[in-house]
mmCIF file of C-alpha atoms and ligand atoms in Angstrom:
data_model
loop_
_atom_site.group_PDB
_atom_site.id
_atom_site.type_symbol
_atom_site.label_atom_id
_atom_site.label_comp_id
_atom_site.label_asym_id
_atom_site.label_seq_id
_atom_site.Cartn_x
_atom_site.Cartn_y
_atom_site.Cartn_z
ATOM 1 C CA MET A 1 -6.240 -72.132 30.714
ATOM 2 C CA THR A 2 -9.817 -73.327 29.063
ATOM 3 C CA ASP A 3 -9.440 -75.021 25.614
ATOM 4 C CA VAL A 4 -13.115 -73.169 24.663
ATOM 5 C CA ILE A 5 -14.436 -70.044 26.074
ATOM 6 C CA ILE A 6 -18.001 -68.991 24.834
ATOM 7 C CA ILE A 7 -19.436 -65.927 24.934
ATOM 8 C CA GLY A 8 -23.170 -66.365 25.183
ATOM 9 C CA SER A 9 -26.066 -68.743 26.081
ATOM 10 C CA GLY A 10 -28.508 -68.799 23.766
ATOM 11 C CA PRO A 11 -28.970 -71.544 21.108
ATOM 12 C CA ALA A 12 -25.774 -70.871 19.333
ATOM 13 C CA GLY A 13 -23.189 -70.737 22.413
ATOM 14 C CA LEU A 14 -25.040 -73.527 24.182
ATOM 15 C CA THR A 15 -24.937 -75.834 20.835
ATOM 16 C CA ALA A 16 -21.281 -74.881 20.773
ATOM 17 C CA ALA A 17 -20.560 -75.775 23.999
ATOM 18 C CA ILE A 18 -22.417 -79.301 23.625
ATOM 19 C CA TYR A 19 -20.024 -80.053 20.494
ATOM 20 C CA ALA A 20 -17.056 -78.545 22.282
ATOM 21 C CA ARG A 21 -17.705 -81.160 24.938
ATOM 22 C CA ARG A 22 -18.285 -84.047 22.544
ATOM 23 C CA ALA A 23 -14.684 -82.768 20.951
ATOM 24 C CA GLY A 24 -13.098 -83.313 24.466
ATOM 25 C CA PHE A 25 -12.001 -79.348 24.853
ATOM 26 C CA SER A 26 -12.603 -77.857 28.284
ATOM 27 C CA THR A 27 -15.295 -75.224 28.261
ATOM 28 C CA LEU A 28 -16.169 -72.160 29.722
ATOM 29 C CA VAL A 29 -19.742 -70.655 28.707
ATOM 30 C CA LEU A 30 -19.772 -66.881 29.868
ATOM 31 C CA GLU A 31 -23.246 -65.333 30.009
ATOM 32 C CA LYS A 32 -23.885 -61.674 31.046
ATOM 33 C CA ALA A 33 -26.500 -62.651 33.345
ATOM 34 C CA PRO A 34 -27.565 -65.510 35.130
ATOM 35 C CA MET A 35 -29.347 -67.843 32.866
ATOM 36 C CA SER A 36 -29.103 -65.656 29.939
ATOM 37 C CA GLY A 37 -30.300 -67.206 27.426
ATOM 38 C CA GLY A 38 -30.384 -65.250 24.878
ATOM 39 C CA GLN A 39 -33.510 -63.787 23.128
ATOM 40 C CA ILE A 40 -35.132 -67.522 22.893
ATOM 41 C CA ILE A 41 -36.224 -67.684 26.363
ATOM 42 C CA ASN A 42 -38.540 -64.559 25.841
ATOM 43 C CA THR A 43 -39.802 -65.913 22.820
ATOM 44 C CA GLY A 44 -43.537 -67.257 23.328
ATOM 45 C CA GLU A 45 -43.420 -70.131 20.434
ATOM 46 C CA VAL A 46 -40.909 -72.059 18.058
ATOM 47 C CA ASP A 47 -42.804 -73.762 15.174
ATOM 48 C CA ASN A 48 -40.096 -74.146 12.978
ATOM 49 C CA TYR A 49 -37.326 -76.083 14.622
ATOM 50 C CA PRO A 50 -37.474 -79.801 13.265
ATOM 51 C CA GLY A 51 -39.118 -82.117 15.920
ATOM 52 C CA LEU A 52 -40.429 -79.889 18.523
ATOM 53 C CA GLN A 53 -43.069 -78.245 16.488
ATOM 54 C CA GLY A 54 -44.754 -75.221 18.489
ATOM 55 C CA ILE A 55 -42.298 -75.662 21.306
ATOM 56 C CA ASN A 56 -42.380 -72.755 24.158
ATOM 57 C CA GLY A 57 -39.117 -70.481 23.952
ATOM 58 C CA PHE A 58 -38.176 -70.688 27.464
ATOM 59 C CA GLU A 59 -38.667 -74.074 27.730
ATOM 60 C CA MET A 60 -36.609 -74.927 24.418
ATOM 61 C CA GLY A 61 -33.688 -72.551 25.972
ATOM 62 C CA MET A 62 -33.675 -74.613 29.368
ATOM 63 C CA LYS A 63 -33.442 -77.343 26.987
ATOM 64 C CA PHE A 64 -30.643 -76.622 25.303
ATOM 65 C CA ARG A 65 -28.716 -75.179 28.559
ATOM 66 C CA GLU A 66 -29.547 -78.775 30.351
ATOM 67 C CA HIS A 67 -28.205 -80.701 27.611
ATOM 68 C CA ALA A 68 -24.830 -78.406 27.657
ATOM 69 C CA GLN A 69 -24.966 -79.130 31.300
ATOM 70 C CA SER A 70 -24.977 -82.452 31.438
ATOM 71 C CA MET A 71 -22.449 -82.264 29.441
ATOM 72 C CA GLU A 72 -20.263 -80.537 31.396
ATOM 73 C CA ALA A 73 -19.965 -77.515 30.460
ATOM 74 C CA ALA A 74 -19.015 -74.756 33.070
ATOM 75 C CA PHE A 75 -20.805 -71.332 33.287
ATOM 76 C CA VAL A 76 -19.588 -68.343 34.611
ATOM 77 C CA GLU A 77 -21.382 -64.935 35.010
ATOM 78 C CA GLY A 78 -19.090 -62.311 33.724
ATOM 79 C CA ALA A 79 -20.164 -59.540 31.033
ATOM 80 C CA VAL A 80 -17.022 -59.410 28.560
ATOM 81 C CA LEU A 81 -15.210 -55.717 28.217
ATOM 82 C CA GLU A 82 -13.049 -57.054 25.451
ATOM 83 C CA ILE A 83 -10.908 -59.801 24.439
ATOM 84 C CA ARG A 84 -6.813 -59.712 24.054
ATOM 85 C CA ALA A 85 -5.808 -61.762 20.819
ATOM 86 C CA ASP A 86 -2.405 -60.696 20.481
ATOM 87 C CA GLY A 87 -0.668 -64.496 20.651
ATOM 88 C CA ASP A 88 -2.124 -68.144 20.813
ATOM 89 C CA THR A 89 -3.393 -67.458 24.418
ATOM 90 C CA LYS A 90 -6.539 -65.495 24.063
ATOM 91 C CA GLU A 91 -7.483 -63.629 26.588
ATOM 92 C CA VAL A 92 -11.388 -63.108 28.018
ATOM 93 C CA VAL A 93 -11.669 -59.464 30.063
ATOM 94 C CA THR A 94 -14.817 -59.153 32.016
ATOM 95 C CA VAL A 95 -15.618 -56.744 34.599
ATOM 96 C CA GLU A 96 -14.630 -59.284 37.348
ATOM 97 C CA LYS A 97 -12.199 -61.224 35.930
ATOM 98 C CA THR A 98 -10.049 -61.935 32.836
ATOM 99 C CA TYR A 99 -9.788 -65.566 31.512
ATOM 100 C CA GLN A 100 -7.275 -67.664 29.096
ATOM 101 C CA ALA A 101 -8.695 -70.015 26.524
ATOM 102 C CA ARG A 102 -6.722 -71.539 23.461
ATOM 103 C CA ALA A 103 -9.657 -70.106 21.306
ATOM 104 C CA VAL A 104 -12.920 -68.076 21.469
ATOM 105 C CA ILE A 105 -16.290 -68.097 20.212
ATOM 106 C CA ILE A 106 -18.228 -65.265 19.795
ATOM 107 C CA ALA A 107 -21.879 -65.979 20.151
ATOM 108 C CA ALA A 108 -22.991 -62.696 22.308
ATOM 109 C CA GLY A 109 -26.360 -62.366 19.970
ATOM 110 C CA ALA A 110 -28.358 -59.256 19.435
ATOM 111 C CA ALA A 111 -30.776 -57.024 20.701
ATOM 112 C CA TYR A 112 -33.806 -55.293 20.431
ATOM 113 C CA THR A 113 -32.951 -51.712 18.036
ATOM 114 C CA ARG A 114 -34.811 -49.221 19.654
ATOM 115 C CA LEU A 115 -37.087 -46.880 17.937
ATOM 116 C CA GLY A 116 -35.742 -43.525 18.626
ATOM 117 C CA VAL A 117 -38.845 -41.335 19.001
ATOM 118 C CA PRO A 118 -39.873 -39.215 22.047
ATOM 119 C CA GLY A 119 -41.420 -41.141 24.770
ATOM 120 C CA GLU A 120 -40.123 -44.499 23.971
ATOM 121 C CA GLU A 121 -37.650 -44.323 26.812
ATOM 122 C CA GLN A 122 -40.029 -42.239 28.965
ATOM 123 C CA PHE A 123 -42.408 -44.725 29.018
ATOM 124 C CA LYS A 124 -40.099 -47.845 29.440
ATOM 125 C CA GLY A 125 -41.951 -50.574 31.231
ATOM 126 C CA ARG A 126 -44.836 -47.841 31.650
ATOM 127 C CA GLY A 127 -46.666 -48.644 27.861
ATOM 128 C CA VAL A 128 -43.394 -49.335 26.178
ATOM 129 C CA SER A 129 -41.835 -52.760 25.825
ATOM 130 C CA HIS A 130 -40.325 -55.286 23.402
ATOM 131 C CA CYS A 131 -41.407 -58.367 24.589
ATOM 132 C CA ALA A 132 -45.165 -59.150 23.842
ATOM 133 C CA THR A 133 -44.704 -62.505 25.719
ATOM 134 C CA CYS A 134 -43.229 -61.049 29.017
ATOM 135 C CA ASP A 135 -45.441 -58.175 28.946
ATOM 136 C CA GLY A 136 -48.558 -58.125 27.153
ATOM 137 C CA ALA A 137 -50.558 -59.580 30.060
ATOM 138 C CA PHE A 138 -50.602 -55.979 31.527
ATOM 139 C CA PHE A 139 -52.783 -54.785 28.561
ATOM 140 C CA ARG A 140 -55.566 -57.344 28.956
ATOM 141 C CA GLY A 141 -58.407 -55.702 27.222
ATOM 142 C CA LYS A 142 -57.094 -52.897 26.308
ATOM 143 C CA ALA A 143 -55.927 -51.134 22.594
ATOM 144 C CA THR A 144 -52.425 -51.771 21.946
ATOM 145 C CA ALA A 145 -49.953 -51.527 18.863
ATOM 146 C CA VAL A 146 -47.255 -52.990 17.518
ATOM 147 C CA VAL A 147 -44.795 -51.576 15.694
ATOM 148 C CA GLY A 148 -42.698 -53.227 12.853
ATOM 149 C CA GLY A 149 -43.433 -55.742 9.513
ATOM 150 C CA GLY A 150 -41.269 -58.264 10.432
ATOM 151 C CA ASP A 151 -41.755 -62.221 11.864
ATOM 152 C CA VAL A 152 -41.564 -60.853 15.455
ATOM 153 C CA ALA A 153 -44.029 -57.815 15.140
ATOM 154 C CA VAL A 154 -46.526 -60.400 13.522
ATOM 155 C CA GLU A 155 -46.369 -63.237 16.178
ATOM 156 C CA ASP A 156 -46.492 -60.257 18.674
ATOM 157 C CA ALA A 157 -49.696 -59.240 17.145
ATOM 158 C CA ILE A 158 -51.049 -62.761 16.945
ATOM 159 C CA TYR A 159 -50.627 -63.032 20.374
ATOM 160 C CA LEU A 160 -51.642 -59.845 21.867
ATOM 161 C CA ALA A 161 -55.115 -60.122 19.768
ATOM 162 C CA ARG A 162 -55.515 -63.015 22.134
ATOM 163 C CA PHE A 163 -56.713 -61.025 24.968
ATOM 164 C CA CYS A 164 -56.189 -56.932 23.794
ATOM 165 C CA SER A 165 -59.660 -55.628 22.539
ATOM 166 C CA LYS A 166 -57.940 -54.314 19.721
ATOM 167 C CA VAL A 167 -54.286 -54.559 18.136
ATOM 168 C CA TYR A 168 -52.936 -51.818 15.834
ATOM 169 C CA VAL A 169 -49.932 -52.768 13.520
ATOM 170 C CA ILE A 170 -47.915 -49.882 12.591
ATOM 171 C CA HIS A 171 -45.670 -50.802 9.673
ATOM 172 C CA ARG A 172 -43.629 -47.842 7.287
ATOM 173 C CA ARG A 173 -44.372 -49.668 4.142
ATOM 174 C CA ASP A 174 -47.173 -51.619 2.335
ATOM 175 C CA ARG A 175 -46.351 -55.078 2.916
ATOM 176 C CA LEU A 176 -45.371 -57.035 5.687
ATOM 177 C CA ARG A 177 -41.416 -58.645 5.556
ATOM 178 C CA ALA A 178 -42.710 -61.375 7.842
ATOM 179 C CA ALA A 179 -43.388 -64.844 6.278
ATOM 180 C CA GLU A 180 -46.928 -65.818 4.628
ATOM 181 C CA MET A 181 -48.146 -68.233 6.936
ATOM 182 C CA LEU A 182 -47.886 -65.699 9.969
ATOM 183 C CA GLN A 183 -49.533 -62.964 7.554
ATOM 184 C CA GLN A 184 -52.514 -65.193 7.147
ATOM 185 C CA ARG A 185 -53.193 -65.968 10.540
ATOM 186 C CA LEU A 186 -52.615 -62.068 11.476
ATOM 187 C CA PHE A 187 -55.042 -60.519 8.271
ATOM 188 C CA SER A 188 -57.948 -63.302 9.855
ATOM 189 C CA LEU A 189 -57.985 -61.095 13.118
ATOM 190 C CA PRO A 190 -60.852 -59.349 13.625
ATOM 191 C CA ASN A 191 -59.587 -57.108 16.473
ATOM 192 C CA VAL A 192 -56.565 -56.423 14.336
ATOM 193 C CA GLU A 193 -56.186 -53.242 12.345
ATOM 194 C CA MET A 194 -53.112 -52.503 9.879
ATOM 195 C CA VAL A 195 -51.560 -49.169 9.739
ATOM 196 C CA TRP A 196 -49.940 -49.225 6.109
ATOM 197 C CA ASP A 197 -47.024 -46.802 4.928
ATOM 198 C CA SER A 198 -47.033 -45.050 8.607
ATOM 199 C CA THR A 199 -44.130 -44.595 11.256
ATOM 200 C CA VAL A 200 -44.519 -43.560 14.661
ATOM 201 C CA GLU A 201 -43.639 -39.683 15.679
ATOM 202 C CA ARG A 202 -43.374 -40.024 19.401
ATOM 203 C CA ILE A 203 -44.861 -42.084 22.031
ATOM 204 C CA GLU A 204 -47.495 -39.897 24.340
ATOM 205 C CA GLY A 205 -48.621 -39.906 28.279
ATOM 206 C CA LEU A 206 -48.464 -38.832 31.631
ATOM 207 C CA GLU A 207 -47.777 -41.171 33.964
ATOM 208 C CA GLN A 208 -48.034 -44.343 31.611
ATOM 209 C CA VAL A 209 -48.937 -44.739 27.728
ATOM 210 C CA ASP A 210 -52.219 -43.017 26.269
ATOM 211 C CA GLY A 211 -51.618 -42.705 22.786
ATOM 212 C CA ILE A 212 -49.089 -42.773 19.785
ATOM 213 C CA ARG A 213 -48.602 -40.067 17.160
ATOM 214 C CA VAL A 214 -48.457 -41.700 13.557
ATOM 215 C CA ARG A 215 -47.642 -39.832 10.323
ATOM 216 C CA SER A 216 -48.398 -41.188 6.781
ATOM 217 C CA ARG A 217 -45.393 -41.409 4.488
ATOM 218 C CA LYS A 218 -47.588 -41.174 2.062
ATOM 219 C CA THR A 219 -49.979 -38.217 2.529
ATOM 220 C CA GLY A 220 -47.791 -36.343 5.387
ATOM 221 C CA ASP A 221 -51.011 -36.773 7.492
ATOM 222 C CA GLU A 222 -50.366 -37.344 11.465
ATOM 223 C CA LYS A 223 -53.271 -38.784 13.683
ATOM 224 C CA THR A 224 -53.093 -39.938 17.147
ATOM 225 C CA ILE A 225 -54.189 -43.254 18.011
ATOM 226 C CA ALA A 226 -55.424 -44.023 21.912
ATOM 227 C CA VAL A 227 -53.681 -47.145 22.923
ATOM 228 C CA SER A 228 -52.270 -48.759 26.540
ATOM 229 C CA GLY A 229 -49.351 -50.687 25.632
ATOM 230 C CA VAL A 230 -46.936 -50.166 22.348
ATOM 231 C CA PHE A 231 -44.868 -52.932 21.522
ATOM 232 C CA ILE A 232 -41.617 -51.861 19.367
ATOM 233 C CA ALA A 233 -40.041 -55.174 17.182
ATOM 234 C CA ILE A 234 -38.276 -53.322 14.393
ATOM 235 C CA GLY A 235 -35.738 -55.920 14.375
ATOM 236 C CA LEU A 236 -32.353 -56.281 16.252
ATOM 237 C CA SER A 237 -28.907 -54.804 16.580
ATOM 238 C CA PRO A 238 -25.956 -57.179 17.196
ATOM 239 C CA LEU A 239 -24.429 -56.908 20.757
ATOM 240 C CA SER A 240 -20.670 -56.474 19.241
ATOM 241 C CA GLU A 241 -19.526 -53.322 20.820
ATOM 242 C CA ALA A 242 -17.161 -55.274 22.916
ATOM 243 C CA PHE A 243 -15.648 -57.195 19.963
ATOM 244 C CA ALA A 244 -15.337 -54.490 17.436
ATOM 245 C CA SER A 245 -12.055 -52.865 17.607
ATOM 246 C CA LEU A 246 -10.491 -56.704 17.356
ATOM 247 C CA VAL A 247 -12.994 -58.382 14.733
ATOM 248 C CA GLU A 248 -13.780 -56.631 11.593
ATOM 249 C CA THR A 249 -17.546 -55.881 11.729
ATOM 250 C CA ASP A 250 -19.962 -54.547 8.549
ATOM 251 C CA GLU A 251 -21.653 -51.608 8.704
ATOM 252 C CA LYS A 252 -24.550 -52.542 10.984
ATOM 253 C CA GLY A 253 -21.903 -54.040 13.487
ATOM 254 C CA TYR A 254 -22.232 -57.844 12.827
ATOM 255 C CA ILE A 255 -19.125 -59.477 12.781
ATOM 256 C CA VAL A 256 -18.196 -60.708 9.540
ATOM 257 C CA ALA A 257 -17.733 -64.474 8.742
ATOM 258 C CA GLY A 258 -18.454 -67.179 6.444
ATOM 259 C CA GLU A 259 -20.172 -70.433 7.410
ATOM 260 C CA ASP A 260 -17.429 -71.457 8.831
ATOM 261 C CA CYS A 261 -17.897 -69.350 11.459
ATOM 262 C CA ARG A 262 -13.733 -67.962 11.576
ATOM 263 C CA THR A 263 -13.518 -64.358 11.915
ATOM 264 C CA ASN A 264 -10.607 -62.401 10.193
ATOM 265 C CA VAL A 265 -8.149 -63.131 13.838
ATOM 266 C CA PRO A 266 -7.017 -66.390 13.997
ATOM 267 C CA GLY A 267 -8.349 -68.332 16.984
ATOM 268 C CA ILE A 268 -11.784 -66.033 17.294
ATOM 269 C CA PHE A 269 -14.675 -67.674 16.113
ATOM 270 C CA VAL A 270 -18.275 -66.131 15.769
ATOM 271 C CA ALA A 271 -21.718 -68.137 15.751
ATOM 272 C CA GLY A 272 -25.302 -67.198 15.426
ATOM 273 C CA ASP A 273 -27.127 -63.876 15.091
ATOM 274 C CA ILE A 274 -24.290 -61.686 15.924
ATOM 275 C CA ARG A 275 -21.754 -63.279 12.437
ATOM 276 C CA THR A 276 -22.743 -62.322 8.834
ATOM 277 C CA LYS A 277 -25.653 -64.231 7.654
ATOM 278 C CA LYS A 278 -28.871 -64.249 6.063
ATOM 279 C CA LEU A 279 -31.588 -65.764 8.133
ATOM 280 C CA ARG A 280 -31.126 -65.272 11.582
ATOM 281 C CA GLN A 281 -33.446 -68.181 13.566
ATOM 282 C CA VAL A 282 -32.598 -70.868 16.300
ATOM 283 C CA VAL A 283 -32.206 -73.467 13.855
ATOM 284 C CA THR A 284 -29.200 -71.598 11.949
ATOM 285 C CA ALA A 285 -28.110 -70.583 15.336
ATOM 286 C CA ALA A 286 -27.667 -73.806 16.100
ATOM 287 C CA ALA A 287 -25.800 -74.688 12.859
ATOM 288 C CA ASP A 288 -23.316 -71.887 14.146
ATOM 289 C CA GLY A 289 -22.508 -73.522 17.049
ATOM 290 C CA ALA A 290 -21.630 -76.973 15.335
ATOM 291 C CA ASN A 291 -19.789 -75.054 12.592
ATOM 292 C CA ALA A 292 -17.235 -73.048 14.842
ATOM 293 C CA VAL A 293 -16.509 -75.863 16.838
ATOM 294 C CA ALA A 294 -15.582 -77.536 13.787
ATOM 295 C CA SER A 295 -13.221 -75.064 12.722
ATOM 296 C CA VAL A 296 -11.838 -74.505 16.512
ATOM 297 C CA GLU A 297 -10.922 -78.483 15.775
ATOM 298 C CA GLU A 298 -9.042 -77.368 12.256
ATOM 299 C CA TYR A 299 -7.163 -74.154 14.035
ATOM 300 C CA PHE A 300 -6.286 -76.783 16.922
ATOM 301 C CA LEU A 301 -5.304 -79.116 14.324
ATOM 302 C CA SER A 302 -2.892 -76.949 12.532
ATOM 303 C CA SER A 303 -1.502 -74.629 14.946
HETATM 304 P P1 NAP B 401 -37.027 -58.023 10.788
HETATM 305 O O1 NAP B 401 -37.587 -59.208 10.248
HETATM 306 O O2 NAP B 401 -35.579 -57.747 10.510
HETATM 307 O O3 NAP B 401 -37.746 -57.218 10.656
HETATM 308 C C1 NAP B 401 -37.964 -55.858 11.237
HETATM 309 C C2 NAP B 401 -39.232 -55.070 10.824
HETATM 310 O O4 NAP B 401 -39.233 -53.431 11.147
HETATM 311 C C3 NAP B 401 -39.083 -54.658 9.244
HETATM 312 O O5 NAP B 401 -40.663 -54.946 8.854
HETATM 313 C C4 NAP B 401 -39.024 -53.704 9.191
HETATM 314 O O6 NAP B 401 -39.528 -52.297 8.101
HETATM 315 C C5 NAP B 401 -39.112 -52.355 10.333
HETATM 316 N N1 NAP B 401 -38.300 -51.458 11.162
HETATM 317 C C6 NAP B 401 -37.037 -51.455 10.964
HETATM 318 N N2 NAP B 401 -36.552 -50.897 10.914
HETATM 319 C C7 NAP B 401 -37.666 -49.732 11.626
HETATM 320 C C8 NAP B 401 -37.773 -48.648 11.752
HETATM 321 N N3 NAP B 401 -36.707 -47.296 12.742
HETATM 322 N N4 NAP B 401 -38.942 -47.738 11.966
HETATM 323 C C9 NAP B 401 -40.062 -48.815 11.371
HETATM 324 N N5 NAP B 401 -39.835 -49.650 11.128
HETATM 325 C C10 NAP B 401 -38.690 -50.211 11.005
HETATM 326 O O7 NAP B 401 -36.831 -58.365 12.322
HETATM 327 P P2 NAP B 401 -37.625 -58.997 13.231
HETATM 328 O O8 NAP B 401 -39.087 -59.063 13.165
HETATM 329 O O9 NAP B 401 -37.243 -59.050 14.801
HETATM 330 O O10 NAP B 401 -37.041 -60.785 13.088
HETATM 331 C C11 NAP B 401 -35.108 -60.762 13.182
HETATM 332 C C12 NAP B 401 -35.101 -61.954 12.679
HETATM 333 O O11 NAP B 401 -35.921 -63.159 13.254
HETATM 334 C C13 NAP B 401 -35.668 -62.399 11.588
HETATM 335 O O12 NAP B 401 -34.274 -63.142 11.005
HETATM 336 C C14 NAP B 401 -36.602 -63.427 11.556
HETATM 337 O O13 NAP B 401 -36.993 -64.077 10.320
HETATM 338 C C15 NAP B 401 -36.531 -63.737 12.806
HETATM 339 N N6 NAP B 401 -37.383 -64.702 13.642
HETATM 340 C C16 NAP B 401 -37.929 -65.673 13.021
HETATM 341 C C17 NAP B 401 -39.073 -66.485 13.774
HETATM 342 C C18 NAP B 401 -39.823 -67.160 13.125
HETATM 343 O O14 NAP B 401 -39.652 -68.025 12.066
HETATM 344 N N7 NAP B 401 -40.737 -67.788 13.772
HETATM 345 C C19 NAP B 401 -39.870 -65.722 14.978
HETATM 346 C C20 NAP B 401 -39.041 -64.419 15.303
HETATM 347 C C21 NAP B 401 -37.982 -64.018 14.800
HETATM 348 P P3 NAP B 401 -38.919 -53.111 6.973
HETATM 349 O O15 NAP B 401 -39.743 -54.556 6.121
HETATM 350 O O16 NAP B 401 -39.692 -51.819 5.741
HETATM 351 O O17 NAP B 401 -37.847 -53.150 6.238
#
């Protein structure tokens, strides 16, 4: 029996592991794949984490992990199928094994949302990507498109514009959601073209992507834009399927909890991007990890 099982090894899970070990709890981090690390390890540059300005996302993820490991948190690979929480002992069921704990912190994060248009699945890995920093280099000297208007879409477009001949940003509205500073950087780039008020109807090609069919939401007109790569950056969906029958979730699947990270089930806590919250960033994920452990301590004292 472990004191605390933490599901997920992104910034929320790893911060929770550091705080749990500091509190003297035996701590097991379950991660779905070896060195999972969450979204941060696929992020190019993080510019808004205090004290670590401009740090590479992978490097940051590794620093978090090294810190948790140095505190002797245990790491085990295992995709969680369900949590059983009938009594004081919680059971975390993975494909291989069932683990027992006094408390569980769910920090399983979120994953890229799919566009849901023809060609998206067909050309995955053959021109369609969700990760500019992972796959961008394949499109050196070529035209690409980024779909979305948030921070990720704009960061991806700025990154791709460094080496792509042209980057189209396809956004469904006439203004971006991304931070003002990022927008200014984007608009200053000569090889970026904004395609406003438009949606992608399908992704086209034979073996590889060779274009996208785009429709104007204002006029209904359609046109094909020739591109070799399409980077889809339309937000995140919580990875809460395995937990949705146990804890309360909202209409989008985020696990409902306040800043204290307590779910509606005693002994089950939630931290990071998978929790209902306003701002999903590394700094707020890390804060959740700390708050979740503070709530675990209160729970242990009261139970
Ligand atoms: P996001 O902020 O939710 O933005 C998603 C974008 O995709 C929005 O512009 C949205 O359009 C568009 N969109 C959503 N569904 C769509 C659909 N079906 N078809 C077409 N467009 C669609 O997501 P994100 O950019 O992935 O960022 C996720 C979170 O991480 C955010 O909280 C963000 O602030 C944070 N983040 C922060 C940083 C940073 O601070 N440096 C970096 C990366 C990410 P509308 O605008 O019309 O809704």
